[in-house]
PDB file of C-alpha atoms in Angstrom:
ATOM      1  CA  UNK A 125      35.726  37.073 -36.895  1.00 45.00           C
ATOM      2  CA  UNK A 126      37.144  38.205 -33.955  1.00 51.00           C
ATOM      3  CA  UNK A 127      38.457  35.795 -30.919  1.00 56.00           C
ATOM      4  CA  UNK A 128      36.037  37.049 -28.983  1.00 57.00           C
ATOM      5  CA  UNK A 129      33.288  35.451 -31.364  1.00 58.00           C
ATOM      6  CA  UNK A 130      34.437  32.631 -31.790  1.00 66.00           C
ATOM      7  CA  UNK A 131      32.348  30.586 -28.643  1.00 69.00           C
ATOM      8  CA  UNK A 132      36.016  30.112 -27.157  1.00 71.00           C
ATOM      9  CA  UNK A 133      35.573  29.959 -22.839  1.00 75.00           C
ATOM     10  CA  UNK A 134      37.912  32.187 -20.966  1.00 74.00           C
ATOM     11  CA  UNK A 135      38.532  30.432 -17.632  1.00 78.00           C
ATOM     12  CA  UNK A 136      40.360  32.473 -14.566  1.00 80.00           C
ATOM     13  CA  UNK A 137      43.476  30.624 -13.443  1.00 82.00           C
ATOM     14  CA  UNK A 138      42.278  30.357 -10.099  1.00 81.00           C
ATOM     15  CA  UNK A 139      45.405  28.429  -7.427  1.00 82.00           C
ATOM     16  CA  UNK A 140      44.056  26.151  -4.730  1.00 85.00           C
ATOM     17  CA  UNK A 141      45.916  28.222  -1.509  1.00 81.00           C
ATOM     18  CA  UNK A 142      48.232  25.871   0.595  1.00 78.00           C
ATOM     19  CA  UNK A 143      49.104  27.312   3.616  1.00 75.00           C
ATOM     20  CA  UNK A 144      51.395  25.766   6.306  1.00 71.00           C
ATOM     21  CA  UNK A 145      52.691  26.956   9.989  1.00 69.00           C
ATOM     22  CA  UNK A 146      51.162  29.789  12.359  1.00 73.00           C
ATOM     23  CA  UNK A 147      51.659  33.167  11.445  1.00 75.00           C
ATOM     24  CA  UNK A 148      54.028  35.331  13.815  1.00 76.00           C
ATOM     25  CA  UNK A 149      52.411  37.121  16.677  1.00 75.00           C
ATOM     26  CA  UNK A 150      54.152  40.704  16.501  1.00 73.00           C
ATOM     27  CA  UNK A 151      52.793  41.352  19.873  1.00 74.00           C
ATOM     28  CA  UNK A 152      55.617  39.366  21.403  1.00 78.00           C
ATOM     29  CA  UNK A 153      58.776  40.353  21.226  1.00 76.00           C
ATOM     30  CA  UNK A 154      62.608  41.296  23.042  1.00 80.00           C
ATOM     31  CA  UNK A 155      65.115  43.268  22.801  1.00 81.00           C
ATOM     32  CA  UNK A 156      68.793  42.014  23.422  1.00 82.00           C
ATOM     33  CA  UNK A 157      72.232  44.233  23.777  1.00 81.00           C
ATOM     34  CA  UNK A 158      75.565  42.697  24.453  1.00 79.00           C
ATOM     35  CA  UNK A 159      76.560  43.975  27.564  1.00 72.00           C
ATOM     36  CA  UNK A 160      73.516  44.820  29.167  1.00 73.00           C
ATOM     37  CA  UNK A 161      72.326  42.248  31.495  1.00 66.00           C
ATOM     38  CA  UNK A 162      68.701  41.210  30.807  1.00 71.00           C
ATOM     39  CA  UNK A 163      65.775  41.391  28.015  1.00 73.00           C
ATOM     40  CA  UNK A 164      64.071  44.737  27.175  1.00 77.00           C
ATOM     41  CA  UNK A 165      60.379  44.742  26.095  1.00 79.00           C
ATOM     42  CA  UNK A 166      60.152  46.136  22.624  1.00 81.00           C
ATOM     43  CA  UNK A 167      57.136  48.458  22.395  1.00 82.00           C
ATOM     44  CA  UNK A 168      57.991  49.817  19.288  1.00 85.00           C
ATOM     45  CA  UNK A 169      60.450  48.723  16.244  1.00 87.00           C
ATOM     46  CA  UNK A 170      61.479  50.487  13.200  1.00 92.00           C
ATOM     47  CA  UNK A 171      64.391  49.218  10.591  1.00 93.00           C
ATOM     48  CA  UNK A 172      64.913  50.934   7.081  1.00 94.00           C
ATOM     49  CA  UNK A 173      67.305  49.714   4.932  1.00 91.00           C
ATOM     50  CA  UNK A 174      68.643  51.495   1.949  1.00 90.00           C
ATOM     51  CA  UNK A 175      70.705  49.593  -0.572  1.00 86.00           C
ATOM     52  CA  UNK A 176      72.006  52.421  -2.703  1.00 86.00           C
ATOM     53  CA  UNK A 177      71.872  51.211  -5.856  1.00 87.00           C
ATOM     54  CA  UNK A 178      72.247  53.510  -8.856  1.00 88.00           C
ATOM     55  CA  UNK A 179      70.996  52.353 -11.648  1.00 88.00           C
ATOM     56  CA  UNK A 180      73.190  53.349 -15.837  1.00 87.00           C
ATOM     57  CA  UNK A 181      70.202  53.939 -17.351  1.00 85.00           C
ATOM     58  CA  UNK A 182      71.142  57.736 -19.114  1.00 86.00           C
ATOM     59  CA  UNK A 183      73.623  56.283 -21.777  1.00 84.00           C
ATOM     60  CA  UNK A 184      73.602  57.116 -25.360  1.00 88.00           C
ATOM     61  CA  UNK A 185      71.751  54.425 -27.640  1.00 88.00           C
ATOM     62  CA  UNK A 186      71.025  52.363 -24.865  1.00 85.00           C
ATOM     63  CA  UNK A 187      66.931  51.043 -24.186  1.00 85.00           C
ATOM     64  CA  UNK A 188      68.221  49.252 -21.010  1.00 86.00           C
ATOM     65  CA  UNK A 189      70.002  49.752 -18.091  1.00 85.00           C
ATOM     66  CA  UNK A 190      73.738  48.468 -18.598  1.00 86.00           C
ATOM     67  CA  UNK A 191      75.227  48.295 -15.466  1.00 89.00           C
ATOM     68  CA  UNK A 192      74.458  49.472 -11.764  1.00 88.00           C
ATOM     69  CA  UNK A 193      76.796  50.808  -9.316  1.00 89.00           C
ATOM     70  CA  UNK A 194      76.636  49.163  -5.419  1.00 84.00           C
ATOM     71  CA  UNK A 195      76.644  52.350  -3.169  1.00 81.00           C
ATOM     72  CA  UNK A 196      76.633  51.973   0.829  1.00 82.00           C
ATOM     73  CA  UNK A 197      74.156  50.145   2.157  1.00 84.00           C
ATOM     74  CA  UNK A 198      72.242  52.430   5.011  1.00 90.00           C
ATOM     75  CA  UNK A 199      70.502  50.141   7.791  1.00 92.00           C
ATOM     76  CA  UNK A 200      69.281  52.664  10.644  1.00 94.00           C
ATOM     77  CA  UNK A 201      66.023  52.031  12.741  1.00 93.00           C
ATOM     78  CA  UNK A 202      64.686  52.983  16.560  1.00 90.00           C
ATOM     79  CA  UNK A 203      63.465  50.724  18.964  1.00 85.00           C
ATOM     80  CA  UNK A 204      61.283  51.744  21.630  1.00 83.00           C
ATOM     81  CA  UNK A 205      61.621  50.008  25.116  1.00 81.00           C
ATOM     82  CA  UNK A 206      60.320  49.936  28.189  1.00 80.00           C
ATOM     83  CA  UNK A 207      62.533  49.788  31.287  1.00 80.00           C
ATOM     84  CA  UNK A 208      62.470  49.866  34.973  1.00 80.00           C
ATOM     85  CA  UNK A 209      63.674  52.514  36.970  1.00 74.00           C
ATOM     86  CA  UNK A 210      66.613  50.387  37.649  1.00 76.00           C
ATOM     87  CA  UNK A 211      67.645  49.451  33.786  1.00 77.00           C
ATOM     88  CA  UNK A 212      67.460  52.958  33.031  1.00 72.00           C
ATOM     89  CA  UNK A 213      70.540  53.833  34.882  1.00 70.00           C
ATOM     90  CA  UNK A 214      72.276  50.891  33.222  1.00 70.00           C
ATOM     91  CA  UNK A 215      71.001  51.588  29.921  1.00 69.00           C
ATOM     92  CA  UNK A 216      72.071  55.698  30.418  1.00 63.00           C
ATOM     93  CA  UNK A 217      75.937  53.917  31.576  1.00 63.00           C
ATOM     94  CA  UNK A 218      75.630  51.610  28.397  1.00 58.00           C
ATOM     95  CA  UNK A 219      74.756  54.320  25.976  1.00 56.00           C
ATOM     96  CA  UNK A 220      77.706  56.593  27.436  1.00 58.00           C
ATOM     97  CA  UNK A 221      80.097  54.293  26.384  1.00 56.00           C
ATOM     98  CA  UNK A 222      79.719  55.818  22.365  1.00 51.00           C
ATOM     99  CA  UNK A 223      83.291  53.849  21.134  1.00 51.00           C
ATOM    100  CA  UNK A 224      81.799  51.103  21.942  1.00 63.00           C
ATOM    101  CA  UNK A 225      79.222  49.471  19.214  1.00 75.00           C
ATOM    102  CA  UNK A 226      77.386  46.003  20.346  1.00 81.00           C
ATOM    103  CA  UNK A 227      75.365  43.595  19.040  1.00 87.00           C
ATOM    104  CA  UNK A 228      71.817  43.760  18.896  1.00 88.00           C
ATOM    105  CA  UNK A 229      69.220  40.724  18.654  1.00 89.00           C
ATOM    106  CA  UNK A 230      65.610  41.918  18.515  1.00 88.00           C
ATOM    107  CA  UNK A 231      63.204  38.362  18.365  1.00 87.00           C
ATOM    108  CA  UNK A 232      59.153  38.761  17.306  1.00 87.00           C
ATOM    109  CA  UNK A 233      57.346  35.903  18.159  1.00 84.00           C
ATOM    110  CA  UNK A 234      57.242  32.949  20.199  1.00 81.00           C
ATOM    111  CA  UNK A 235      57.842  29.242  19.522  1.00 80.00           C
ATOM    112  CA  UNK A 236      58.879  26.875  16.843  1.00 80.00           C
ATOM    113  CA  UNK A 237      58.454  28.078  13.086  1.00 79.00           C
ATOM    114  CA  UNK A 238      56.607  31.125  14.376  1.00 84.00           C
ATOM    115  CA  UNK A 239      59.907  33.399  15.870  1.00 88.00           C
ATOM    116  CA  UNK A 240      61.733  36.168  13.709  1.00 88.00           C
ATOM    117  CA  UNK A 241      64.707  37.115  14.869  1.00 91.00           C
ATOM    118  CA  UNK A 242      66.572  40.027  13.566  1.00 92.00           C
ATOM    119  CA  UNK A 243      70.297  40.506  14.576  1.00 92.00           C
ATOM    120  CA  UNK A 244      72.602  43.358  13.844  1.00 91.00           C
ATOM    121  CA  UNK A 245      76.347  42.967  14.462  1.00 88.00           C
ATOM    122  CA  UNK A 246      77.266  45.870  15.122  1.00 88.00           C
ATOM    123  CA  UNK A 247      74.587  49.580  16.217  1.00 88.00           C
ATOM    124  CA  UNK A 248      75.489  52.389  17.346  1.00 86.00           C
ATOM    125  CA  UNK A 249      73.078  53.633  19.187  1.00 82.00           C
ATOM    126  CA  UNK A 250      72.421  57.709  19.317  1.00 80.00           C
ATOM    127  CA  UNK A 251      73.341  59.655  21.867  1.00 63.00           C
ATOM    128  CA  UNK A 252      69.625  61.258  22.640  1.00 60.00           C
ATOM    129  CA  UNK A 253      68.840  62.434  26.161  1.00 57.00           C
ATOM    130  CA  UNK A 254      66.854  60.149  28.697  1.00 61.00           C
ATOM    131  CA  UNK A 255      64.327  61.521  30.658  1.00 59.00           C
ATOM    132  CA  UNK A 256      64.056  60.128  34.019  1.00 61.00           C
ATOM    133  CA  UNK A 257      60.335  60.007  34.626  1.00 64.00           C
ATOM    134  CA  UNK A 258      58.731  60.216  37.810  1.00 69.00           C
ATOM    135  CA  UNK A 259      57.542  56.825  38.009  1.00 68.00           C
ATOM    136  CA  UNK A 260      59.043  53.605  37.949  1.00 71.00           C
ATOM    137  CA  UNK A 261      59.453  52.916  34.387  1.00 75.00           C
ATOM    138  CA  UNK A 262      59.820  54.957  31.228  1.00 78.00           C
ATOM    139  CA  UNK A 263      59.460  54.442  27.663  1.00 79.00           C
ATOM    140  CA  UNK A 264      63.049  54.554  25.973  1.00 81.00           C
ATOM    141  CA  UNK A 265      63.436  55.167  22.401  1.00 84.00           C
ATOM    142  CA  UNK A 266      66.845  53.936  20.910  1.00 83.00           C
ATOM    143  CA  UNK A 267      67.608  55.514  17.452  1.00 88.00           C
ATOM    144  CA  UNK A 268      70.545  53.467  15.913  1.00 90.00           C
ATOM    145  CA  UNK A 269      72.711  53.141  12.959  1.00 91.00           C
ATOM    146  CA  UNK A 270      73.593  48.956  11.655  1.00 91.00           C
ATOM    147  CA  UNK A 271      77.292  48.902  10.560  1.00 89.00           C
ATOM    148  CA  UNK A 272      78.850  46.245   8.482  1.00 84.00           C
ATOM    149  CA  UNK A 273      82.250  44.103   9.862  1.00 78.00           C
ATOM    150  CA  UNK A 274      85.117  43.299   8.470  1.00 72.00           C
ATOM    151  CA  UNK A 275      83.543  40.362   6.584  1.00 72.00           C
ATOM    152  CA  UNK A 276      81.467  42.617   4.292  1.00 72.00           C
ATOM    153  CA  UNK A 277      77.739  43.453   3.785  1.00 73.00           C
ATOM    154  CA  UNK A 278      76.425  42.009   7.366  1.00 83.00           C
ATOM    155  CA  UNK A 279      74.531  44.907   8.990  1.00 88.00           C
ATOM    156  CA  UNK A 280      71.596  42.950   8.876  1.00 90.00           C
ATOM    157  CA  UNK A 281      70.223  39.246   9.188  1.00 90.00           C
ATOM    158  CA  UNK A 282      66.671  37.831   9.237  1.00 90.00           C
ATOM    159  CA  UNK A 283      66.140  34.149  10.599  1.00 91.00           C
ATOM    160  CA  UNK A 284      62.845  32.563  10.711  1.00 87.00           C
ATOM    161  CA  UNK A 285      62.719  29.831  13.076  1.00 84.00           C
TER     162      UNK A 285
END
């Protein structure tokens, strides 16, 4: 006979969910840069992080991989902002300064066990035009590249608090 025959139940493993804390509103959020007096309102944030690993999988007599080599790790993102006519000007004198690299802290969220905050050590921000709009406000997009310090693989850190 076959186990399928054999009058045996097959029962779905089936978890009881446990959930705990508020989820994190991304509709909240702020962008800060050392140096630059202020909060900016985020209306749009991208990061991509590339950890360059290659993999030794193309060895002779080998089914597994048996080692992996750590490349660079590549952390560049835009963030969009929106900014009064008068943090414009700033933010075209803060971007001018290109020897310059400063910290960036961008926070989602609001409030106790619902706030992500994602800080970068050290961005250099590209050097893309601004156009001075019309009105009293523009939207501000702020391609940038996370570099490591001295103490070693640090472009990046996520907190949840």
């Amino acid at each position: 006979l076959s186990p399928q025959g054999n009058g045996l139940v097959v029962a779905p493993f089936a978890p009881t969910e446990t959930t705990a804390g508020v989820p994190t509103s991304m509709t909240l959020g702020s962008l800060t840069l050392t140096g630059f007096t202020g909060n900016l309102p985020i209306t749009q944030f991208e990061l991509t992080l590339k950890n360059n690993l290659k993999m030794h999988e193309d060895e002779a007599f080998q089914t597994n991989p048996t080692d992996v080599t750590y490349g660079r790790r590549d952390v560049t993102g835009s963030i969009t902002v929106r900014a009064r006519a008068d943090q414009i000007l700033r933010l075209g004198q803060y971007r001018n300064a290109i020897s310059t690299t400063r910290d960036a802290v961008v926070t989602i969220g609001s409030g106790a066990g619902t706030t992500l905050t994602i800080d970068m050590n050290q961005i250099e921000i590209d050097q893309a035009a601004i156009e001075f709009p019309e009105a009293d406000e523009a939207m501000i997009q702020l391609p940038f590249v996370a570099l490591a310090t001295s103490a070693g693989a640090n472009e990046v850190s996520l907190t949840y608090t």
